[in-house]
Short mmCIF file of C-alpha atoms (C1' of nucleotides) in Angstrom, two decimals:
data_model
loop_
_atom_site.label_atom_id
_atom_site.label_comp_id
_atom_site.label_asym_id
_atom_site.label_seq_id
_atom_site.Cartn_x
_atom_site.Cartn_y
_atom_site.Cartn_z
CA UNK A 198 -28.41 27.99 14.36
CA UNK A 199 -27.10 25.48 16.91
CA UNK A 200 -27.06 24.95 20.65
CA UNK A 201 -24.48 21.86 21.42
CA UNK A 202 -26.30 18.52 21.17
CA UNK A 203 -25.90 16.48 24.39
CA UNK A 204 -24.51 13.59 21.83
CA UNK A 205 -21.76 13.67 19.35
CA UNK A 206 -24.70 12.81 15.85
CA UNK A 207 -21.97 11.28 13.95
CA UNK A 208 -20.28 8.73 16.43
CA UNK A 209 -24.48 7.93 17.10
CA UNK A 210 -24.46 7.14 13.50
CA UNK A 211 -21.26 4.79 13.32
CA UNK A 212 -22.93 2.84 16.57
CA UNK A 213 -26.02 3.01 13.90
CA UNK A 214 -24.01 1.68 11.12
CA UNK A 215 -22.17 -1.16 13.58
CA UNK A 216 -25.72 -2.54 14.69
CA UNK A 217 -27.26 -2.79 11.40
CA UNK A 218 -24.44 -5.08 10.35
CA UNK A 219 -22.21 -2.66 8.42
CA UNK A 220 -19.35 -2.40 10.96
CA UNK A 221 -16.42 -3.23 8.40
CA UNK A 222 -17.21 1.02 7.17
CA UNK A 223 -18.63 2.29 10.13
CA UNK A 224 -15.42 3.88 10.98
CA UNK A 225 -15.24 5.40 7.46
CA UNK A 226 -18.15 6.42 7.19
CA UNK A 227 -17.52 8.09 10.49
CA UNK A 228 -14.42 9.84 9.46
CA UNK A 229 -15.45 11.42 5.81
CA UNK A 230 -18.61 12.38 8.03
CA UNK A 231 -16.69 14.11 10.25
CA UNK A 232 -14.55 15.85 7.74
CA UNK A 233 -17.35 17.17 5.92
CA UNK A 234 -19.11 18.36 9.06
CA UNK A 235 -15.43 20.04 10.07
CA UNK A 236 -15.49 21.60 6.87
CA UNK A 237 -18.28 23.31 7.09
CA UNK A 238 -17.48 24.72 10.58
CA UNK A 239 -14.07 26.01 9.03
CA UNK A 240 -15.76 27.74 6.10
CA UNK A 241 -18.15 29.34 8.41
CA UNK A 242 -15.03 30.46 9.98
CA UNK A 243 -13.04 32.03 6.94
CA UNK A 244 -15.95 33.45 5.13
CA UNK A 245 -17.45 35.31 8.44
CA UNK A 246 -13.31 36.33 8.59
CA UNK A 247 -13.36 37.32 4.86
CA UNK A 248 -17.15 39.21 4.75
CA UNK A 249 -15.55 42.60 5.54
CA UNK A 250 -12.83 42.51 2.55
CA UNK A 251 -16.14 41.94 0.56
CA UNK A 252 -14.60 38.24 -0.18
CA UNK A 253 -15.34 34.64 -0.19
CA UNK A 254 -12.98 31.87 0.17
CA UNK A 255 -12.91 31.17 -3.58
CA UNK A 256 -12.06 34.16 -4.38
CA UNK A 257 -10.09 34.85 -1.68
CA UNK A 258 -7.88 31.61 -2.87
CA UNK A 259 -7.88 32.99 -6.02
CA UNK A 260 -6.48 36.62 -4.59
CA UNK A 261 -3.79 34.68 -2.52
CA UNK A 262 -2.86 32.57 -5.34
CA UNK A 263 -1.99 36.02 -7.74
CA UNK A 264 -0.75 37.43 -4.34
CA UNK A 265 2.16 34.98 -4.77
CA UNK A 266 2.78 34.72 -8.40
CA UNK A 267 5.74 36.37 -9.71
CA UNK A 268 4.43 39.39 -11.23
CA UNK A 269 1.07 39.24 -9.77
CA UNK A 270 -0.41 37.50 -12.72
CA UNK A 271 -1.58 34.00 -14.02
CA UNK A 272 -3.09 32.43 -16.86
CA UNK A 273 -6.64 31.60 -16.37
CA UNK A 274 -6.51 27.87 -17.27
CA UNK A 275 -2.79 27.53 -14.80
CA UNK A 276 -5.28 29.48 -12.03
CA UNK A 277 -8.31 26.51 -12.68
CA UNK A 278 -5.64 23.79 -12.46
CA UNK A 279 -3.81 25.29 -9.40
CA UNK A 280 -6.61 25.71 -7.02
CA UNK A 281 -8.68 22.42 -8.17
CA UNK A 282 -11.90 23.88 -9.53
CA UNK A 283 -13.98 24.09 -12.84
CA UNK A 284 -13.02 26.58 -15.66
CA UNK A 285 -16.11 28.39 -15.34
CA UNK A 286 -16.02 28.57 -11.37
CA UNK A 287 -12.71 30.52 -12.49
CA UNK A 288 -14.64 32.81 -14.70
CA UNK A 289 -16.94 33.56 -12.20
CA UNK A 290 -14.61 34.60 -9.52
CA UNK A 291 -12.80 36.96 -12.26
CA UNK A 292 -15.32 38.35 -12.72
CA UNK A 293 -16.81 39.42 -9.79
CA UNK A 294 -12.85 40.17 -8.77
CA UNK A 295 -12.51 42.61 -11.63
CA UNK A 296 -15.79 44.22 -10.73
CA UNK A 297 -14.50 44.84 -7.48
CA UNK A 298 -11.36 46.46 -9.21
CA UNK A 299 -9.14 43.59 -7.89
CA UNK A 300 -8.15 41.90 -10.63
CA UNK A 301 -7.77 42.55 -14.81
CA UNK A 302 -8.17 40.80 -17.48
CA UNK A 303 -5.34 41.30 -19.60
CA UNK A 304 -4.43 39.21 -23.28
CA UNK A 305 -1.65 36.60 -23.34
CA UNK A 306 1.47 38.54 -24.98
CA UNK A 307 1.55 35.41 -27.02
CA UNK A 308 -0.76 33.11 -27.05
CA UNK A 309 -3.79 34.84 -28.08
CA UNK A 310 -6.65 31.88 -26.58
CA UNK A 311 -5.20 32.57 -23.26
CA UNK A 312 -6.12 35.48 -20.84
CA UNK A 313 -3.86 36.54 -17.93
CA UNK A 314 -5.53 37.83 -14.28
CA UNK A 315 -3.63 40.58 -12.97
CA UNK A 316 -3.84 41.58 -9.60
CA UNK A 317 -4.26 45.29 -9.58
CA UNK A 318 -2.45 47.69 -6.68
CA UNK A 319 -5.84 47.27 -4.62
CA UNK A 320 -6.10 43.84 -5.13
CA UNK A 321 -2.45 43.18 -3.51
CA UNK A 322 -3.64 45.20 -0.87
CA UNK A 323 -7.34 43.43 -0.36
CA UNK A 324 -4.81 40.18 -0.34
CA UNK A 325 -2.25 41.10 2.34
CA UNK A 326 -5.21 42.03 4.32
CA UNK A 327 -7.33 39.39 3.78
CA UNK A 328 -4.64 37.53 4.46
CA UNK A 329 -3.40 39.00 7.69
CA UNK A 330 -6.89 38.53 9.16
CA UNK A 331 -7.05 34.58 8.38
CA UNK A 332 -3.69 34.69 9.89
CA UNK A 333 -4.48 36.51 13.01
CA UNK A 334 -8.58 35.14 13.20
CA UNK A 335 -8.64 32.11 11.71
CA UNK A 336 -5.05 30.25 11.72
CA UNK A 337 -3.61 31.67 14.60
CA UNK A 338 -6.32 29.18 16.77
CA UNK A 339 -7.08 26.77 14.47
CA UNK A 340 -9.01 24.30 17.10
CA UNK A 341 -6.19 21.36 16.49
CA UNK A 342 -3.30 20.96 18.56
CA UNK A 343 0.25 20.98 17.39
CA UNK A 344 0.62 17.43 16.59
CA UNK A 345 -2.63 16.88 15.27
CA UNK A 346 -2.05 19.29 12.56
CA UNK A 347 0.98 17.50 11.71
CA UNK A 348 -0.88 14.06 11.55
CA UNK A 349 -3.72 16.17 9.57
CA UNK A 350 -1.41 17.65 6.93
CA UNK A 351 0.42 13.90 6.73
CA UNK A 352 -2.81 12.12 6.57
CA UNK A 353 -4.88 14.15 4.00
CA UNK A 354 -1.74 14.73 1.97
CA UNK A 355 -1.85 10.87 1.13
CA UNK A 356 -4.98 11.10 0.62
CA UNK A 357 -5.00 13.68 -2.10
CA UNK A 358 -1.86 12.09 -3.66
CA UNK A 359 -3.70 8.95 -3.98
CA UNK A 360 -6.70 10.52 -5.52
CA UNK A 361 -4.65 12.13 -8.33
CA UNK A 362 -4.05 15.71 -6.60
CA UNK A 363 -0.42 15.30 -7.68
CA UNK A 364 2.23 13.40 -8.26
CA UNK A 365 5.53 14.16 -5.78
CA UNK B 57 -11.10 19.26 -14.93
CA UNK B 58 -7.58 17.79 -13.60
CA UNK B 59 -4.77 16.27 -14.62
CA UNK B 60 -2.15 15.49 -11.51
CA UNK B 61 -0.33 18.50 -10.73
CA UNK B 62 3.35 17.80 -10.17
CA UNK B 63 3.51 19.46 -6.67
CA UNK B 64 1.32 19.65 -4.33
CA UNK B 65 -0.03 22.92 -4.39
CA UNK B 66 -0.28 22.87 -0.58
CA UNK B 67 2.56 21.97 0.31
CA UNK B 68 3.58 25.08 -2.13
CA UNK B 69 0.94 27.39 -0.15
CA UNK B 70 2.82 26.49 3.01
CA UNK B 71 6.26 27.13 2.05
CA UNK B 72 5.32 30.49 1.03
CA UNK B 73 3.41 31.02 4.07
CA UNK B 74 7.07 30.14 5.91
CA UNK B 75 8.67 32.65 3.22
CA UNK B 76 6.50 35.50 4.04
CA UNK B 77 7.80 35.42 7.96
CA UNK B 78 4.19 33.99 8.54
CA UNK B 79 5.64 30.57 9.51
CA UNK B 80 3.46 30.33 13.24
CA UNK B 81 0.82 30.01 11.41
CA UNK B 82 1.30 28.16 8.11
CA UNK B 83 1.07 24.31 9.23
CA UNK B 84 -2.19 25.34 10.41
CA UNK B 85 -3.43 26.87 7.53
CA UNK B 86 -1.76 23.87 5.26
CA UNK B 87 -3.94 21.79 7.10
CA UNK B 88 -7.17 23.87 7.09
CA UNK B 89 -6.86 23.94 3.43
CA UNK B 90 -6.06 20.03 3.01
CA UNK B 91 -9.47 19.80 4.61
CA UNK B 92 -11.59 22.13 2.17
CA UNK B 93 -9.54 19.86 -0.57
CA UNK B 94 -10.12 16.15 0.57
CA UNK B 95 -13.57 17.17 1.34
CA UNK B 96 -13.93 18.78 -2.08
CA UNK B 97 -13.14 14.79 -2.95
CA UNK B 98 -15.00 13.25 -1.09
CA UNK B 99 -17.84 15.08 -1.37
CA UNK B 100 -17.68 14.42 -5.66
CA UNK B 101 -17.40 11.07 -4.86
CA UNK B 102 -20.22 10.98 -2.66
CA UNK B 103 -22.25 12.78 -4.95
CA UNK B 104 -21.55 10.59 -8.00
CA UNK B 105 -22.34 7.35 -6.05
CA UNK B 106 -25.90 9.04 -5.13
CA UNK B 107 -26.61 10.39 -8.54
CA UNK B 108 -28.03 7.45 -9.76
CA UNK B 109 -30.59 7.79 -7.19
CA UNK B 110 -31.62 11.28 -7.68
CA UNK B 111 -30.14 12.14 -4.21
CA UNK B 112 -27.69 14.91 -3.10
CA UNK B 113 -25.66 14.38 -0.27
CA UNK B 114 -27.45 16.74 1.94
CA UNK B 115 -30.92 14.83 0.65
CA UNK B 116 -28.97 11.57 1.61
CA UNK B 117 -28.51 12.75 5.43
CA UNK B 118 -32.14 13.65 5.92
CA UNK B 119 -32.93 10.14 4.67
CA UNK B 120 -30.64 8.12 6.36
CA UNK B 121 -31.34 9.91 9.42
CA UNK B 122 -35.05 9.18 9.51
CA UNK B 123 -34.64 5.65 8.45
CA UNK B 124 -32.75 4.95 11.48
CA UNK B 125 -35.23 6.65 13.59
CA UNK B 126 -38.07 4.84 15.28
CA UNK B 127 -41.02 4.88 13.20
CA UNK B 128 -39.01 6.21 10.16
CA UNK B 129 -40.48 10.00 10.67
CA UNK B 130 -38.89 13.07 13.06
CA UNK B 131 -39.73 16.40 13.31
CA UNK B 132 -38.11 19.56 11.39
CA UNK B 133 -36.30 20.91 14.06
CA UNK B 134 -35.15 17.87 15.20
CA UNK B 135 -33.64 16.91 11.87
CA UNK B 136 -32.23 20.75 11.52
CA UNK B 137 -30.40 20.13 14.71
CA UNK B 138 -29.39 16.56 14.34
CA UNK B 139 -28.04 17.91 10.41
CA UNK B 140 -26.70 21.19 11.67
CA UNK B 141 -27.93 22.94 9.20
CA UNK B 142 -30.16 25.78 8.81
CA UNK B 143 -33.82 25.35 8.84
CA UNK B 144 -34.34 26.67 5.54
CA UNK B 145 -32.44 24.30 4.40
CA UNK B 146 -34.80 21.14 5.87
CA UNK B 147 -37.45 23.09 4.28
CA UNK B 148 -35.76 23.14 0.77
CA UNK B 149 -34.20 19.29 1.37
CA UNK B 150 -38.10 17.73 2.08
CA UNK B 151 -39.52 19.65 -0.88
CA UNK B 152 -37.43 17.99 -2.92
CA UNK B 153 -37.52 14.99 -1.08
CA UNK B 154 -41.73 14.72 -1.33
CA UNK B 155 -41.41 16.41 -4.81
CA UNK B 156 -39.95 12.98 -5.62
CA UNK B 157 -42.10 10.90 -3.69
CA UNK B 158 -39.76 9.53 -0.42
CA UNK B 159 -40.95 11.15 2.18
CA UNK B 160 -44.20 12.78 3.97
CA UNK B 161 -45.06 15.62 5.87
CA UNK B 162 -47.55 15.01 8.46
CA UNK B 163 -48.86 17.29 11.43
CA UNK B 164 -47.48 16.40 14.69
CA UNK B 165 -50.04 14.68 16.79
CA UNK B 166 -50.03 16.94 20.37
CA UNK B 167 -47.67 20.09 18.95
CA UNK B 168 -48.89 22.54 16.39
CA UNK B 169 -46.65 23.95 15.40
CA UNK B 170 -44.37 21.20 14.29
CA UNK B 171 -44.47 18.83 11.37
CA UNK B 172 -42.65 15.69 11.24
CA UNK B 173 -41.44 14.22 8.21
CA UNK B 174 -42.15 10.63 7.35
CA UNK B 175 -40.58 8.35 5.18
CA UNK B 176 -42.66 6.64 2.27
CA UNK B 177 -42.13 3.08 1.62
CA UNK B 178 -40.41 4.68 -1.50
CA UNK B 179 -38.21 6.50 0.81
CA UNK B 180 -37.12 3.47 2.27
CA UNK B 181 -35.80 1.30 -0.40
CA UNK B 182 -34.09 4.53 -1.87
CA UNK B 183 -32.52 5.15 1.95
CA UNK B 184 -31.19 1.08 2.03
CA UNK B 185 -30.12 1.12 -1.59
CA UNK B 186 -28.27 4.22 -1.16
CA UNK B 187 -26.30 3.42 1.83
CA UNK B 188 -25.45 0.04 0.54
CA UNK B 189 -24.05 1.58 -3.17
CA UNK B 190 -21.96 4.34 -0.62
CA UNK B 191 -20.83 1.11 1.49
CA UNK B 192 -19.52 -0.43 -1.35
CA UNK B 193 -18.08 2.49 -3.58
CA UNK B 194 -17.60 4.95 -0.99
CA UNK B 195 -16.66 3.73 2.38
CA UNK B 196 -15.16 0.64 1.77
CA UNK B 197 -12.61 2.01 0.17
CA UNK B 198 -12.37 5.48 1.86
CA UNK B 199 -8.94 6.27 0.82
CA UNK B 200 -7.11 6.32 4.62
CA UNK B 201 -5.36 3.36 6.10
CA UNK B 202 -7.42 2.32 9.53
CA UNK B 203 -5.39 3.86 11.59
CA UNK B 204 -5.48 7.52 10.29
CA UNK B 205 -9.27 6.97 9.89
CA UNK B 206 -8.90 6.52 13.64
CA UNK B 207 -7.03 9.23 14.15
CA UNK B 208 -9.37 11.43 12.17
CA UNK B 209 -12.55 10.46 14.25
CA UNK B 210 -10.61 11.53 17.49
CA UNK B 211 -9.08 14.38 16.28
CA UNK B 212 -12.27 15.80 14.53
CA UNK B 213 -14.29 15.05 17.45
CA UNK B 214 -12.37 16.68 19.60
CA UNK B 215 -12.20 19.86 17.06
CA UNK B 216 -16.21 19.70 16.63
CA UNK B 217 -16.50 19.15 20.85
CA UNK B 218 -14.35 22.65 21.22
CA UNK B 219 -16.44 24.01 18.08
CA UNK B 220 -19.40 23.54 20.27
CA UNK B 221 -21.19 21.08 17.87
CA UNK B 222 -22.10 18.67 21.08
CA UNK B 223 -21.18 18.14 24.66
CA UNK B 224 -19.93 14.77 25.87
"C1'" DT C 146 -3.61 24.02 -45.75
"C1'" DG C 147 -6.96 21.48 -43.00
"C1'" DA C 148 -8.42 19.00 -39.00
"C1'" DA C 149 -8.12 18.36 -34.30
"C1'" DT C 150 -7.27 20.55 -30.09
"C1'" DA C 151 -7.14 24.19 -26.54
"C1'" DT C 152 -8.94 28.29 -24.34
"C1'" DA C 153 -12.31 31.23 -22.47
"C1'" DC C 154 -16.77 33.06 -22.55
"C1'" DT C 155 -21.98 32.99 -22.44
"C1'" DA C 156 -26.37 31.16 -21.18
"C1'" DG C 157 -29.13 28.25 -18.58
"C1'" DG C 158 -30.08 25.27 -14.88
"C1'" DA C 159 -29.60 22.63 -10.44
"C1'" DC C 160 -28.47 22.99 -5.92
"C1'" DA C 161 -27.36 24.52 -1.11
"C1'" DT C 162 -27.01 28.05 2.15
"C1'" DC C 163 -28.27 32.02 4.75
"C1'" DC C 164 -31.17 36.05 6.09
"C1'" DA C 165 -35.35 38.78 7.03
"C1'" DA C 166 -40.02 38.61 7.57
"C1'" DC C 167 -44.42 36.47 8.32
"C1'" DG C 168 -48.37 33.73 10.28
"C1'" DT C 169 -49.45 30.21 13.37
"C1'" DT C 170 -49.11 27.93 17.65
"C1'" DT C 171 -47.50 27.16 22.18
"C1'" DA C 172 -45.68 28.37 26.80
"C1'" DG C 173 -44.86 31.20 30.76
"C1'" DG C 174 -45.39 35.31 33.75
"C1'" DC C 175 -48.64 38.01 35.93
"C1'" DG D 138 -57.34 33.42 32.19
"C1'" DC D 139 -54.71 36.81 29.41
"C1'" DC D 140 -51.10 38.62 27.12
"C1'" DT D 141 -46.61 38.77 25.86
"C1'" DA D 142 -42.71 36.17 24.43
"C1'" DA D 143 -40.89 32.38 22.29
"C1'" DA D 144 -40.83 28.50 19.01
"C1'" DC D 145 -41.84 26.57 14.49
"C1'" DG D 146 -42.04 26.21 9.69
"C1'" DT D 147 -42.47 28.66 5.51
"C1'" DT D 148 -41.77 32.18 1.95
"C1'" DG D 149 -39.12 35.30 -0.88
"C1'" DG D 150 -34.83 37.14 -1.92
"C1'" DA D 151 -29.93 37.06 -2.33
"C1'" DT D 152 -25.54 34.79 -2.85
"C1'" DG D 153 -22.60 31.51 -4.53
"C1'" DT D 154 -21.02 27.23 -6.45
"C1'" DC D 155 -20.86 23.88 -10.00
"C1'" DC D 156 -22.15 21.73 -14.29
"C1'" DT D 157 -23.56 21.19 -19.34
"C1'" DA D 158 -23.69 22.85 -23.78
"C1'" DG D 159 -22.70 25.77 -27.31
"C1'" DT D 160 -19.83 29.50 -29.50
"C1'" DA D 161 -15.85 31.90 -31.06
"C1'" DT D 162 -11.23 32.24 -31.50
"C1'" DA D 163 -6.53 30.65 -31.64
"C1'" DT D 164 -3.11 27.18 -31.81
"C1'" DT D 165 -0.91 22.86 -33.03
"C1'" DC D 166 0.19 19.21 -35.84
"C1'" DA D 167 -0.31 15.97 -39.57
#
DNA sequence: TGAATATACTAGGACATCCAACGTTTAGGC
DNA sequence: GCCTAAACGTTGGATGTCCTAGTATATTCA
């Protein structure tokens, strides 16, 4: 889809933004650019990783999150909450998971609104592996040095704590 | 859809990372994950600012990037390259985009086979008055102190560079 | 008990992305 | 000059995400 451009598009677009009088968020606007641009490159990256478990990241997020729950289940709405997304994005992920045979559906012992995800034996297994291969593929040679992960992991973690991620 | 969470869930993704002898790899994958998150954030943010318009993000792009070309109008592949995204996409992002009346298509003058898209004087004024409500609600206030937001353009531009996105 | 709330599901729609395939047009090798 | 290969944009299909709204059920609290 892409040969390397001879020109980095989004610094041309801050030197856009500068000379058209907006330079007080021209480096901003250069920096969610370029997060949204590095997202995309990283997603590529997982779900190309993931395609042969027969997963996407979502769900994959969803597997690990189970994975690491003490007994292998959660409730639906602690699931939504946990990983950030919409109530129904979480429906749609269980079920697709549970047609796969990774995950039940299984009543709250005793609150009867809420349903519990259960991993099931293959689902643990799909996870570890899944899991392995981000480790080995994906993690392993993440594309950021050392101390720029550090500074990354620092930098959007105030972020998302000032946008109402959490409180800590 | 959220309520603060009272730890970051993160932070909690990394510690079990470090738990399950899987620590090499686990500030990397804390901050490949921060990523997906803050741009999960920004992107809603984004999105919300350009509602009001009747523009997507990815419809934004395509408009801002012709209005700062010369003549306001650049051919499909040009734009698919500049965007990295798929050509499909271009396709689906300027039916929309003539659907509602901001930009053109028009047959390149010498090459056949291309067709350059053109912004409308409509196009325009929706281009300008979109960038200036993302100045003001978006970028002005990005959510990073200036010096991370430096320290994001250099240390995603140097991630894109290796990810082959441009040569410099 | 009754009203407000919480939970999850269904249905429908908007949107973006990618892939395979196609027709048209151009360019390059011979 | 011709013919093959490549480039370009589009279509149709598939996947996947998110959102809104409405429904049914269960819980909580006044």
């Amino acid at each position: 889809m892409g040969n390397p451009l001879s020109r980095d598009p989004i610094a041309e677009a801050q030197r856009n933004w500068e000379e058209h009088g907006w330079g007080d968020v021209a480096a901003p606007m250069a920096a969610i650019t370029a997060i949204m641009r590095t997202q995309q490159i990283l997603l590529a990256r997982i779900e190309s990783t993931l395609k042969p478990f027969g997963l996407t990241f979502a769900r994959y997020e969803l597997l690990a999150l189970l994975n690491f729950a003490r007994k292998g289940a959660l409730p639906m709405n602690k699931a939504s909450a946990l990983l950030q997304v919409h109530p129904t994005s979480v429906t749609n992920s269980v079920d697709r998971l549970e047609r796969a045979g990774l995950v039940a559906r299984s009543p709250h012992p005793t609150d009867g609104r809420t349903t519990l995800i259960e991993l099931t034996a293959k689902g643990r297994t799909a996870a570890k592996d899944a899991t392995a291969a981000l480790n080995t593929e994906v993690f392993s040679t993440p594309g950021f040095s050392p101390g720029d992960v550090k500074d990354l992991i620092r930098i959007l973690g105030e972020f998302r704590r000032n946008a109402g991620d959490f409180e800590d």
